[in-house]
PDB file of C-alpha atoms in Angstrom:
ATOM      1  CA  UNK A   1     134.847 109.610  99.290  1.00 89.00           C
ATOM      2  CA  UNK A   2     136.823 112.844 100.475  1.00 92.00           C
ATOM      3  CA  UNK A   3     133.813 114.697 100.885  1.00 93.00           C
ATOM      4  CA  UNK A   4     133.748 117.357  98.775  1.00 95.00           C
ATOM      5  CA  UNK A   5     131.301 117.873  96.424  1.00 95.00           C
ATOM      6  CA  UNK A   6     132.249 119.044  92.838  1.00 94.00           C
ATOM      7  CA  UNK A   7     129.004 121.016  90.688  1.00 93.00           C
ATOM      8  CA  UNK A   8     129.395 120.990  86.845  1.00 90.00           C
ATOM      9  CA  UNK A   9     127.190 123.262  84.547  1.00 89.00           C
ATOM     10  CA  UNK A  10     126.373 120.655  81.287  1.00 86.00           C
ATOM     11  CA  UNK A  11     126.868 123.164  78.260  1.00 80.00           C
ATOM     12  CA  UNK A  12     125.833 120.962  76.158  1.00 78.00           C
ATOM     13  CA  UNK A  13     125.241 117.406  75.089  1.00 76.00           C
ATOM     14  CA  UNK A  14     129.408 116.454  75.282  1.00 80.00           C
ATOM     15  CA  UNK A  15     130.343 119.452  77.826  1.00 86.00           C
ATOM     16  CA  UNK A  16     130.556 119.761  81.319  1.00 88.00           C
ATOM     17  CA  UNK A  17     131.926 123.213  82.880  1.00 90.00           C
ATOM     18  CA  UNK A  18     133.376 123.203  86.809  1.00 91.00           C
ATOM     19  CA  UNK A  19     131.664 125.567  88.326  1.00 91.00           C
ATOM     20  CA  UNK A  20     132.209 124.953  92.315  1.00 92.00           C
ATOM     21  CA  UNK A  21     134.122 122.954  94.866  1.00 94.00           C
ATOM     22  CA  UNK A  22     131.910 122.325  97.618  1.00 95.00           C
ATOM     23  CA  UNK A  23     134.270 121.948 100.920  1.00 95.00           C
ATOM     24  CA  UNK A  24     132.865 121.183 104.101  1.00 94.00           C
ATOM     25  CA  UNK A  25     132.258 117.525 104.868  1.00 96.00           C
ATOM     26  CA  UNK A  26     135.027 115.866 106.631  1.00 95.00           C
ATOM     27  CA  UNK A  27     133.628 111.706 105.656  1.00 95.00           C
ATOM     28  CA  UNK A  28     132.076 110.641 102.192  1.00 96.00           C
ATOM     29  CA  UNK A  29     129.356 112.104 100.963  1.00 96.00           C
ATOM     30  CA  UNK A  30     126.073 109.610 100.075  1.00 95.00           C
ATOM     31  CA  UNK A  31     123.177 111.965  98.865  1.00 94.00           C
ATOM     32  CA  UNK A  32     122.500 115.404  96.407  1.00 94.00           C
ATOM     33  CA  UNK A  33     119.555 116.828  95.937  1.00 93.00           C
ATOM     34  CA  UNK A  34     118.725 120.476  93.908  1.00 92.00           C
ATOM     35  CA  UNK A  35     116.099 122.390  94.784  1.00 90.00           C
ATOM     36  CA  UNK A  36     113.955 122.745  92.101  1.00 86.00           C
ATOM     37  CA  UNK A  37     112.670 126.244  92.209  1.00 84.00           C
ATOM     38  CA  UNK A  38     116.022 128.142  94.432  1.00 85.00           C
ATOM     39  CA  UNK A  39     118.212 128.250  92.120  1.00 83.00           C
ATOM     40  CA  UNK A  40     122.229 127.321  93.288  1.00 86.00           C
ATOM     41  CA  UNK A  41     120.478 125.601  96.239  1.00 92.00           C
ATOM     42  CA  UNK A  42     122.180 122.200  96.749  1.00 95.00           C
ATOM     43  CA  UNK A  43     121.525 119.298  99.528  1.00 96.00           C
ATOM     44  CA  UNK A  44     124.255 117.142 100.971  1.00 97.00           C
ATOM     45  CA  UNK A  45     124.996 114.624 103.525  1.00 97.00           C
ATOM     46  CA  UNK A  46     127.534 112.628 104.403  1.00 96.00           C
ATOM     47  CA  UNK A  47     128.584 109.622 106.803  1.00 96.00           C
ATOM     48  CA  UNK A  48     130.049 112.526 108.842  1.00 96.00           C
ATOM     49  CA  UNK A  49     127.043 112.549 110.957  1.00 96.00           C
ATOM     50  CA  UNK A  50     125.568 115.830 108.956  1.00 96.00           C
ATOM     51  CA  UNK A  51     123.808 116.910 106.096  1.00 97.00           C
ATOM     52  CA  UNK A  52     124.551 120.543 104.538  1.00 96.00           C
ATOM     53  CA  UNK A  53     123.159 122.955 102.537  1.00 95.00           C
ATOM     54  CA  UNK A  54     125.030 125.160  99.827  1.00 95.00           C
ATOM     55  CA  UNK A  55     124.025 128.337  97.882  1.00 91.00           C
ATOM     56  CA  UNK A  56     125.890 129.725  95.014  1.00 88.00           C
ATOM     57  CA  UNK A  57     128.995 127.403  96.403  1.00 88.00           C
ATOM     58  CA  UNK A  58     129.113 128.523  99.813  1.00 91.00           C
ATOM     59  CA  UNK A  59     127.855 126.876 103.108  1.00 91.00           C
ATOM     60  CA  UNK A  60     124.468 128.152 104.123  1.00 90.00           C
ATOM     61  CA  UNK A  61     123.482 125.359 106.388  1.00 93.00           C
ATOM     62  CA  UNK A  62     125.006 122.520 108.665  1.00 95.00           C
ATOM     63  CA  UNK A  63     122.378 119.877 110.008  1.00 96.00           C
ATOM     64  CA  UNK A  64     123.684 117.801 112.560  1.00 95.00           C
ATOM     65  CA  UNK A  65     121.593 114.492 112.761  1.00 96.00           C
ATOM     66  CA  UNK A  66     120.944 112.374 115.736  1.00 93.00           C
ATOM     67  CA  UNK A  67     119.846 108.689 116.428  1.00 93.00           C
ATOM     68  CA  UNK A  68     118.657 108.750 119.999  1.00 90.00           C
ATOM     69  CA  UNK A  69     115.002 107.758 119.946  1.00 87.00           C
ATOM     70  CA  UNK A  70     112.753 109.947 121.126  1.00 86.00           C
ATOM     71  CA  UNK A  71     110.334 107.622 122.280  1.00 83.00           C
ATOM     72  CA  UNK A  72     112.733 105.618 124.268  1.00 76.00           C
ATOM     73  CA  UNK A  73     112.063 105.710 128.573  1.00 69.00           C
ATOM     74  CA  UNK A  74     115.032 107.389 130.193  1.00 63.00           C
ATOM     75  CA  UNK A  75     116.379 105.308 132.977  1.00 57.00           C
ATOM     76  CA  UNK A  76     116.925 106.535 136.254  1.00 55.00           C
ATOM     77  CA  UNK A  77     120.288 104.405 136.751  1.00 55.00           C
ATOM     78  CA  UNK A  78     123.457 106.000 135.496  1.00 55.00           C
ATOM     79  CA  UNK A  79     124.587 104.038 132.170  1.00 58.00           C
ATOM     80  CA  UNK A  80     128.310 103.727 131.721  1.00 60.00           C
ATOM     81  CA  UNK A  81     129.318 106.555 129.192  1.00 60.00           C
ATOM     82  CA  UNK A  82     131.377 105.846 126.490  1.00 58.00           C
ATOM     83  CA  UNK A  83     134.291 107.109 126.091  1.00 63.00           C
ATOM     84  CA  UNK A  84     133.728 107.158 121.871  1.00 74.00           C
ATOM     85  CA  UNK A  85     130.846 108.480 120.489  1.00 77.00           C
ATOM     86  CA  UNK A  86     129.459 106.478 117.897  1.00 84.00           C
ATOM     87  CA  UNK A  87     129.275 107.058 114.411  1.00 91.00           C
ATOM     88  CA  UNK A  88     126.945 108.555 112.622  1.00 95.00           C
ATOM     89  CA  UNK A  89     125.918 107.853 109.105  1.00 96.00           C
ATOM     90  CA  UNK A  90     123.200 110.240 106.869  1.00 97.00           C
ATOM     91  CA  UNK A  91     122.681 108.262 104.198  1.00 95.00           C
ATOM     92  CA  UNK A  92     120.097 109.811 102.808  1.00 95.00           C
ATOM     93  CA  UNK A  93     118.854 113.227 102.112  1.00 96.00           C
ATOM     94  CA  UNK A  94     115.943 115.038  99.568  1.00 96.00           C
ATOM     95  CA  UNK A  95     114.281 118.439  99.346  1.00 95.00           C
ATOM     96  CA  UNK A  96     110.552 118.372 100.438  1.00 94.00           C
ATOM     97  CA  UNK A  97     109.411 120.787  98.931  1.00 92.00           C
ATOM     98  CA  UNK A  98     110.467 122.967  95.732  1.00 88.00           C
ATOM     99  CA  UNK A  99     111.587 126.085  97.466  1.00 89.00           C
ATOM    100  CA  UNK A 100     113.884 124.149  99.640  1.00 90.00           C
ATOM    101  CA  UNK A 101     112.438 125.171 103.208  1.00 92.00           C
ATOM    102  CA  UNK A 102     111.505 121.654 103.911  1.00 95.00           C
ATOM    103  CA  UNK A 103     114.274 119.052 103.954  1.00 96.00           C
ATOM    104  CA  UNK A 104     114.544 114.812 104.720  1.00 97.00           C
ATOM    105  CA  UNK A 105     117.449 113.033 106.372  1.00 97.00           C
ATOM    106  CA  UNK A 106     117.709 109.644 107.212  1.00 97.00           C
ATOM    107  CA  UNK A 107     120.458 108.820 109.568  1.00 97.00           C
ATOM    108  CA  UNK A 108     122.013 106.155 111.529  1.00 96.00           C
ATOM    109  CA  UNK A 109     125.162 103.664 113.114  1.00 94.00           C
ATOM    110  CA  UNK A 110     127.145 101.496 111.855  1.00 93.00           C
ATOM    111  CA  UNK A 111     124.085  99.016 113.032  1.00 92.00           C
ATOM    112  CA  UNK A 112     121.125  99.064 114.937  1.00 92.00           C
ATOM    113  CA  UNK A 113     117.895 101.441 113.963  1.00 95.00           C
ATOM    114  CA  UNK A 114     117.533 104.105 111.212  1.00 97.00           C
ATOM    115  CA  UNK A 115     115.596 107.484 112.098  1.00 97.00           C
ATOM    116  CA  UNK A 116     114.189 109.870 110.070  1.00 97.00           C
ATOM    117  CA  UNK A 117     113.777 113.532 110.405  1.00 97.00           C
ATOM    118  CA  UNK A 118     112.175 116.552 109.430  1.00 97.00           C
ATOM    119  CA  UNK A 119     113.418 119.760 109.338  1.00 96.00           C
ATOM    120  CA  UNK A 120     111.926 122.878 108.640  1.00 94.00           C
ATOM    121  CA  UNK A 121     113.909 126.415 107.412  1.00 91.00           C
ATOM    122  CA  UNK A 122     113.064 129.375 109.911  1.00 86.00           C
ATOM    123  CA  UNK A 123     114.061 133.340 109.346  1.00 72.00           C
ATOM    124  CA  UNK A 124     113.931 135.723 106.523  1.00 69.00           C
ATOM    125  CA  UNK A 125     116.536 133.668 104.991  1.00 67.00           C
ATOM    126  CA  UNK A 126     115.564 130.380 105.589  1.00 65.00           C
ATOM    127  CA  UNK A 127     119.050 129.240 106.307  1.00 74.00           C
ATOM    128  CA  UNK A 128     118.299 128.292 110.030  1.00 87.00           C
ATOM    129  CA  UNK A 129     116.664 124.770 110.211  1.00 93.00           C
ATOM    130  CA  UNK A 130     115.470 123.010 113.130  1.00 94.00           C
ATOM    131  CA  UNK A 131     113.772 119.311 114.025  1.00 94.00           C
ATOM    132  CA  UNK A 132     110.686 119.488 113.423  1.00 93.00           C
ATOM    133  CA  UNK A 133     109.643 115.829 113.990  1.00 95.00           C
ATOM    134  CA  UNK A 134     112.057 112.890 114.170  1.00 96.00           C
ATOM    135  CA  UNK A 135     111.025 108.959 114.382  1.00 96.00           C
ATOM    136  CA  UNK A 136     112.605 105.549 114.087  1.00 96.00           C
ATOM    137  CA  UNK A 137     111.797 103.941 110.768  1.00 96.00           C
ATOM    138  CA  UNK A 138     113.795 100.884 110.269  1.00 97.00           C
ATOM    139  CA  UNK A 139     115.649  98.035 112.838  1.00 96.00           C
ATOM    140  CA  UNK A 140     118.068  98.358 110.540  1.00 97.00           C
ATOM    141  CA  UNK A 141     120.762 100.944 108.412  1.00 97.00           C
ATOM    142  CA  UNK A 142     118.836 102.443 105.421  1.00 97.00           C
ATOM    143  CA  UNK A 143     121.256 102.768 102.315  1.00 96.00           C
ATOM    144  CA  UNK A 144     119.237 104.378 100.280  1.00 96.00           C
ATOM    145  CA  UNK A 145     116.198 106.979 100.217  1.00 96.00           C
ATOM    146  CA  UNK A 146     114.015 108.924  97.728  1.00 96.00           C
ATOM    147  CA  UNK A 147     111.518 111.078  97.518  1.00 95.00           C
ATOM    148  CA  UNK A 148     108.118 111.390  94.892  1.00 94.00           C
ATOM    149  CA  UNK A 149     107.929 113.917  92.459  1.00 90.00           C
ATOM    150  CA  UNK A 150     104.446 115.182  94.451  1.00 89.00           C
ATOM    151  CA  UNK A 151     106.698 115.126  98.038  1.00 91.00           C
ATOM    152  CA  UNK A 152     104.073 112.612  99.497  1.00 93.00           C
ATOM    153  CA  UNK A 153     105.838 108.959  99.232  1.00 95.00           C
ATOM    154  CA  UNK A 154     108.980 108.357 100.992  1.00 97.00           C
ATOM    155  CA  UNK A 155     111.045 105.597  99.321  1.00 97.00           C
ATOM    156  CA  UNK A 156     113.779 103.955 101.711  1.00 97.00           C
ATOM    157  CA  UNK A 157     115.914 100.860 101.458  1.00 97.00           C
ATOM    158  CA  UNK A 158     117.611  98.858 103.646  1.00 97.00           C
ATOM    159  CA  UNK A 159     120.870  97.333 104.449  1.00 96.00           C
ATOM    160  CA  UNK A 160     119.253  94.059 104.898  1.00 96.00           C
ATOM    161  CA  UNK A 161     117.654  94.566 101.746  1.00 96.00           C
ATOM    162  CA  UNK A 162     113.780  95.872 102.959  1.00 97.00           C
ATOM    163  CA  UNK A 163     111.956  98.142 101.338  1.00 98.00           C
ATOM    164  CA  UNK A 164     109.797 100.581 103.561  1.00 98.00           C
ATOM    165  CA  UNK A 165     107.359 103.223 101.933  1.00 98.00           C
ATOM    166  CA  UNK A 166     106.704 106.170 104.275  1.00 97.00           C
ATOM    167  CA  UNK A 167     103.774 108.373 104.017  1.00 96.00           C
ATOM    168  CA  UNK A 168     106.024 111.769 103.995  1.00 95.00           C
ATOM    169  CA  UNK A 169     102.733 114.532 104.407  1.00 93.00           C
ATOM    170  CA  UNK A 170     101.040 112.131 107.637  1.00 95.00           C
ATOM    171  CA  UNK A 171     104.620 111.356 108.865  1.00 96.00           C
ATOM    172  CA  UNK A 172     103.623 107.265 108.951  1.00 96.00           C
ATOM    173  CA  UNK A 173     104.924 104.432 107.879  1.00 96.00           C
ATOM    174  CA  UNK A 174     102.589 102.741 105.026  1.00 96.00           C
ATOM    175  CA  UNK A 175     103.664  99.353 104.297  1.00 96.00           C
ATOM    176  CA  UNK A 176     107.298  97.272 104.801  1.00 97.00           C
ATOM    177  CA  UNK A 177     108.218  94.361 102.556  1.00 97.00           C
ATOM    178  CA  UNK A 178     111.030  92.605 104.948  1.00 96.00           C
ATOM    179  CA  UNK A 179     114.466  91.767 103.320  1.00 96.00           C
ATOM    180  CA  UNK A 180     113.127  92.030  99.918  1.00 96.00           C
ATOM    181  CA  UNK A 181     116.692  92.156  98.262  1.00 96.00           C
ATOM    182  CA  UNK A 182     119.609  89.356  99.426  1.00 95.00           C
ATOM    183  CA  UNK A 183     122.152  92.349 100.158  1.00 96.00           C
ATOM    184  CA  UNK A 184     121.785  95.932 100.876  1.00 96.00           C
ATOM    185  CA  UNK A 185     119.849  98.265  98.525  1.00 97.00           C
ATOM    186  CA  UNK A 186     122.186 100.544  96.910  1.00 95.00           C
ATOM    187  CA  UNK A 187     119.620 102.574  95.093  1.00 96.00           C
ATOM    188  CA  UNK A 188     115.697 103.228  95.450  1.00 96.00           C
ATOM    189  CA  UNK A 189     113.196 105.527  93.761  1.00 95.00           C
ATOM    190  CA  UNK A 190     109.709 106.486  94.492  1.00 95.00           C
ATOM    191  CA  UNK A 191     106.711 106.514  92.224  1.00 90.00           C
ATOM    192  CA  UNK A 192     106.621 110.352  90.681  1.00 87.00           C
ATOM    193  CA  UNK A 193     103.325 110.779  90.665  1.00 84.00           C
ATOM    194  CA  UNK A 194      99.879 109.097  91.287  1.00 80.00           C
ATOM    195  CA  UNK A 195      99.170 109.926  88.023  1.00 80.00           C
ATOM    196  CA  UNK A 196      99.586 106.400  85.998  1.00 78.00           C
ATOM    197  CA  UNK A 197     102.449 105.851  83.909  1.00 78.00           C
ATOM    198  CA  UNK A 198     103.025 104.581  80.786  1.00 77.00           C
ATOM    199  CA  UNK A 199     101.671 100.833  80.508  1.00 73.00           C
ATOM    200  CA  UNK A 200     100.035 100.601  83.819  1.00 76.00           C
ATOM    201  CA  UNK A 201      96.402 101.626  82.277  1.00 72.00           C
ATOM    202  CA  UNK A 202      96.802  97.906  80.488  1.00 73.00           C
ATOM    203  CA  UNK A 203      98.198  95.780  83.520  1.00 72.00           C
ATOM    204  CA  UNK A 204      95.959  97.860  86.117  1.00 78.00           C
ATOM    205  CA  UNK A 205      99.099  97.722  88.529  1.00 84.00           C
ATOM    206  CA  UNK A 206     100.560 100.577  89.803  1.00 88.00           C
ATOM    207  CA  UNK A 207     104.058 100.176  91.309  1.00 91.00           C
ATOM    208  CA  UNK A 208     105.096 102.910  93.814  1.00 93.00           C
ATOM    209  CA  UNK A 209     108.646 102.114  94.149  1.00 95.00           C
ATOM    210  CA  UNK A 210     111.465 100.206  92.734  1.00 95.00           C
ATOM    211  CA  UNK A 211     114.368  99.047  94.202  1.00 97.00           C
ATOM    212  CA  UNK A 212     118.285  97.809  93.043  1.00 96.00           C
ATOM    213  CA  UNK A 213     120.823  95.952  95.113  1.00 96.00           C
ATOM    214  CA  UNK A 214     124.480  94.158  95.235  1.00 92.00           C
ATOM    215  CA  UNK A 215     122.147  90.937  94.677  1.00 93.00           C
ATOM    216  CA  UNK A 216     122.235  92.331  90.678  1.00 93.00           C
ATOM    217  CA  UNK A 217     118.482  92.193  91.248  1.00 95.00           C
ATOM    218  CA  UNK A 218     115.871  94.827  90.670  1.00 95.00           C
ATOM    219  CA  UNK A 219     112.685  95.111  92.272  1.00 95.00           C
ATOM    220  CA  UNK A 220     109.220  96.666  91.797  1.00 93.00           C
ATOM    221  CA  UNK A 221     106.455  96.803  94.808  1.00 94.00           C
ATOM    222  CA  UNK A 222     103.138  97.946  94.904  1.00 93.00           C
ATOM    223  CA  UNK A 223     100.853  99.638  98.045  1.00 92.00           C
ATOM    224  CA  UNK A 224      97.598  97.951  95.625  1.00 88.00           C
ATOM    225  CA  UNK A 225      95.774  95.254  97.547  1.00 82.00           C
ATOM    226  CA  UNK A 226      95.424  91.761  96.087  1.00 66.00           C
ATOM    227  CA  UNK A 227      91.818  91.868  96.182  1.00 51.00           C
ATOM    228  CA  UNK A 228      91.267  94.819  93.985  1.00 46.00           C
ATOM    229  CA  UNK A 229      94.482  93.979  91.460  1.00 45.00           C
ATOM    230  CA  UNK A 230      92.638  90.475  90.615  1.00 46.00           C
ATOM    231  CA  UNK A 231      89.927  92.050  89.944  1.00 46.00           C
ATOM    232  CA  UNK A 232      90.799  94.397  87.855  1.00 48.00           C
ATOM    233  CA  UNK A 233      93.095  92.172  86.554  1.00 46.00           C
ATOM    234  CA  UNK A 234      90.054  89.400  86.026  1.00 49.00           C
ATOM    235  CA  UNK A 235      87.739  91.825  84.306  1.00 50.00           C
ATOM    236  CA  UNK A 236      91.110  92.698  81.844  1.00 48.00           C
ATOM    237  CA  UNK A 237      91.449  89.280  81.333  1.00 49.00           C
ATOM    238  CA  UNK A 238      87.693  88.302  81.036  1.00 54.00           C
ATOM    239  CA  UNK A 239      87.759  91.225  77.860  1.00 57.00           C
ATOM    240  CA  UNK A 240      90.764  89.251  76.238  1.00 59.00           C
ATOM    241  CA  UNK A 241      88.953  86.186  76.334  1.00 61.00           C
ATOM    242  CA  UNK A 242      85.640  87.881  74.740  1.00 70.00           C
ATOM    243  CA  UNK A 243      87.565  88.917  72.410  1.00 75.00           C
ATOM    244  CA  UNK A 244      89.443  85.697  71.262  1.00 77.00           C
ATOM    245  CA  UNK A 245      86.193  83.966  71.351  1.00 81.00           C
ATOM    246  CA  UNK A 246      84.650  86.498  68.877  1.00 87.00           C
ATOM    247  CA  UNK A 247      87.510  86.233  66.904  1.00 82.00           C
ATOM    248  CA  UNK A 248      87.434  82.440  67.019  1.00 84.00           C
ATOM    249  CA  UNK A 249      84.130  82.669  66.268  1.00 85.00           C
ATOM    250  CA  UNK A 250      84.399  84.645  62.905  1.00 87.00           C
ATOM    251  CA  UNK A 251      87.113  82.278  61.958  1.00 86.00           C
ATOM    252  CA  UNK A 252      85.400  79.355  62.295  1.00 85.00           C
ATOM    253  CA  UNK A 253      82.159  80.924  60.223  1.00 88.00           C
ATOM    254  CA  UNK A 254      85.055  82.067  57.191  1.00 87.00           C
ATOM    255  CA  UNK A 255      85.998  78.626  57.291  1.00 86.00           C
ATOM    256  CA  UNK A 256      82.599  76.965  56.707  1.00 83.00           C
ATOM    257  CA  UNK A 257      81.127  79.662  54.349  1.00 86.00           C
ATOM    258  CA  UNK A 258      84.445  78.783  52.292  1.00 84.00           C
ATOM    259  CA  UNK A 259      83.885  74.879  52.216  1.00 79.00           C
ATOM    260  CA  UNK A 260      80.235  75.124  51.621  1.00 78.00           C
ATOM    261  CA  UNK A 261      80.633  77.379  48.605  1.00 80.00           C
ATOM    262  CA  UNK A 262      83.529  74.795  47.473  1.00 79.00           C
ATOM    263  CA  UNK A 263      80.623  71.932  47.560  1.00 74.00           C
ATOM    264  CA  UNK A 264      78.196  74.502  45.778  1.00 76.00           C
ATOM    265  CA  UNK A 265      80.188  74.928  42.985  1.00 76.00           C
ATOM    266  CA  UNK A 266      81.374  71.394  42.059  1.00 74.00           C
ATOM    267  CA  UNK A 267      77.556  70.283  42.630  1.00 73.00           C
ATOM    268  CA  UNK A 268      76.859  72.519  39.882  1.00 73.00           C
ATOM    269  CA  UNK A 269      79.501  71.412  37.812  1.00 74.00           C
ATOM    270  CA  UNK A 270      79.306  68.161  37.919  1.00 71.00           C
ATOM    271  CA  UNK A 271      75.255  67.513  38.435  1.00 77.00           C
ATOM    272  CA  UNK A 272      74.062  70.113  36.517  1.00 69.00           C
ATOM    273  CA  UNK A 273      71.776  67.532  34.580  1.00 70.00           C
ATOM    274  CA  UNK A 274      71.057  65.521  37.269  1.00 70.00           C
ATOM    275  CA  UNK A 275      70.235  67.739  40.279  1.00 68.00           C
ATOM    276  CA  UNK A 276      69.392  64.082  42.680  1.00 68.00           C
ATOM    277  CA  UNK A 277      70.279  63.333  46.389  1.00 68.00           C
ATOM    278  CA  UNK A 278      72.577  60.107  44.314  1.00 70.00           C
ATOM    279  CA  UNK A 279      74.519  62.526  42.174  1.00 74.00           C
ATOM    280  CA  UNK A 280      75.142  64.985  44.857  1.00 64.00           C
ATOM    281  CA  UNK A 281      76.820  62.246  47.506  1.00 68.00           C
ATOM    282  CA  UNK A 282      78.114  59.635  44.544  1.00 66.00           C
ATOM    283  CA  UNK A 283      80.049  62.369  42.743  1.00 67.00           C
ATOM    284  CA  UNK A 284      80.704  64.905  44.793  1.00 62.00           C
ATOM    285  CA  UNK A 285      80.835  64.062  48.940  1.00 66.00           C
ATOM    286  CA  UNK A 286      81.974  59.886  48.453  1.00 67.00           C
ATOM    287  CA  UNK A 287      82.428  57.637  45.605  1.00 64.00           C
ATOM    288  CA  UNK A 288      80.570  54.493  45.451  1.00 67.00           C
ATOM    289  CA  UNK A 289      82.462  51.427  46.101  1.00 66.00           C
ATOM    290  CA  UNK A 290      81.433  50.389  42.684  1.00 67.00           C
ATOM    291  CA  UNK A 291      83.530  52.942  41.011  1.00 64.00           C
ATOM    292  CA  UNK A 292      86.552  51.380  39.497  1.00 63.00           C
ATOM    293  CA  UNK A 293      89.838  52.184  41.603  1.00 56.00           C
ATOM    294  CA  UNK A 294      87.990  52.440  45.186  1.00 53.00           C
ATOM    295  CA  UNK A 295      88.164  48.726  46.506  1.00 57.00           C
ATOM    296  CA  UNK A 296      90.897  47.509  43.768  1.00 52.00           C
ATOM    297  CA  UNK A 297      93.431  49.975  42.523  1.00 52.00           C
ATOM    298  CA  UNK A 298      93.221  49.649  38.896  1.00 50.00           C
ATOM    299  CA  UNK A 299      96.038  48.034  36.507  1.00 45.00           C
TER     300      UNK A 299
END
């Protein structure tokens, strides 16, 4: 909330060493990122209306963000200036690329739409960034962004609670699921890679991003089409049911293999001398009315 940003070295599994104070944002800060492969490179922004980049504890970058559309018509009458700029909040932030050259902000008001931007590092040093594209992706504040593992799936959500998947490499917007979550998404994460993860090769559903709010509700969403998920889904299921009916099958053969040997051997036992059709269904399938104890019980 005072906008500094504190980075702790974990020594080991109980210790955590200070290492820097990061001093430079002047509102709260809402997103880190590391870069994976720069090492001491660190991504920040803030609801101060920036985002900032630190090496080795020292400012290397400043990004000031902006949320005038670019596609909007400029009108020829004057517009009444305010006299108070408004307030802008980068929610969101991530690396898009390992190196650190390539970097995501997501920016906005207090209401109205969310844009996001691209910049790219220029110079020997790579500390001087410019726009490179910038678009309007929401109606709406995002609260919380991510990026995939593979730097191809934008994962943003809303503070009305949509989710919107962005397609980060053709700078597009793939799919929006509309107010998904009751109150505003505090946290999101992207799938990490296309690759598919652990208990998806059973279901045959892939989820690409999943989603928390203040609703105490998580949720999962998939880019897979209905047509192909039933499908695949069908087949899975038509294989479970082969299976069962196998199974029932061999069950139900166990069981009559086990009550005609049961017949075998008392027929043997108890009409070994007489081997007739009478003995076999008087003695050992149903007793003869005759018998004493079948019509009357005896005394």
């Amino acid at each position: 909330e005072s906008g500094n940003v504190h980075v702790y070295r974990l020594s080991n599994q109980y210790e955590f060493t200070h290492v820097h104070k990061l001093e430079g944002h002047i509102k709260a800060v809402c997103g880190l990122q590391f870069a994976l492969r720069t090492h001491g490179l660190i991504l920040s922004s803030a609801k101060d209306g920036t985002a900032r980049l630190w090496r080795k504890g020292q400012s290397n970058a400043v990004l000031k963000c902006d949320i005038t559309d670019p596609t909007a018509r400029k009108s020829k009458a004057p517009k009444r200036r305010s006299t108070r700029p408004p307030q802008i909040l980068v929610r969101g932030c991530a690396f898009g690329d390992l190196e650190g050259k390539v970097v995501f902000t997501v920016a906005s008001g207090r209401k109205g739409k969310a844009f996001l931007t691209r910049w790219m590092g220029q110079g020997p040093s790579g500390s001087d960034y410019i726009c490179q594209e910038r678009t309007a992706i929401h109606d709406f504040p995002i609260s919380a962004m991510n990026l995939s593992g593979d730097g191809a799936l934008l994962a943003l959500g809303a503070v009305n609670g949509s989710i919107i998947l962005f397609d980060a490499q053709k700078w597009k917007k793939l799919r929006v699921w509309p107010e998904v979550h009751e109150l505003p998404v505090t946290c999101i994460a992207a799938r990490p890679y296309p690759t598919p993860l652990q208990g998806e090769e059973e279901d045959g559903i892939q989820f690409h991003a999943i989603s928390c709010s203040a609703d105490s509700q998580m949720a999962l969403v998939t880019l897979m089409k209905r047509g192909p998920r039933n499908k695949r889904s069908s087949s899975s299921t038509g294989g479970g049911k082969s299976g069962k009916r196998i199974f029932n099958s061999l069950l139900y053969l166990s069981l009559v293999s086990w009550v005609f040997y049961q017949v075998g051997q008392e027929t043997l036992e108890v009409c070994r001398d007489d081997m007739g059709f009478r003995c076999f269904m008087d003695n050992v399938i149903i007793a003869p009315p005759t018998r004493p104890g079948i019509l009357v019980p005896p005394h």
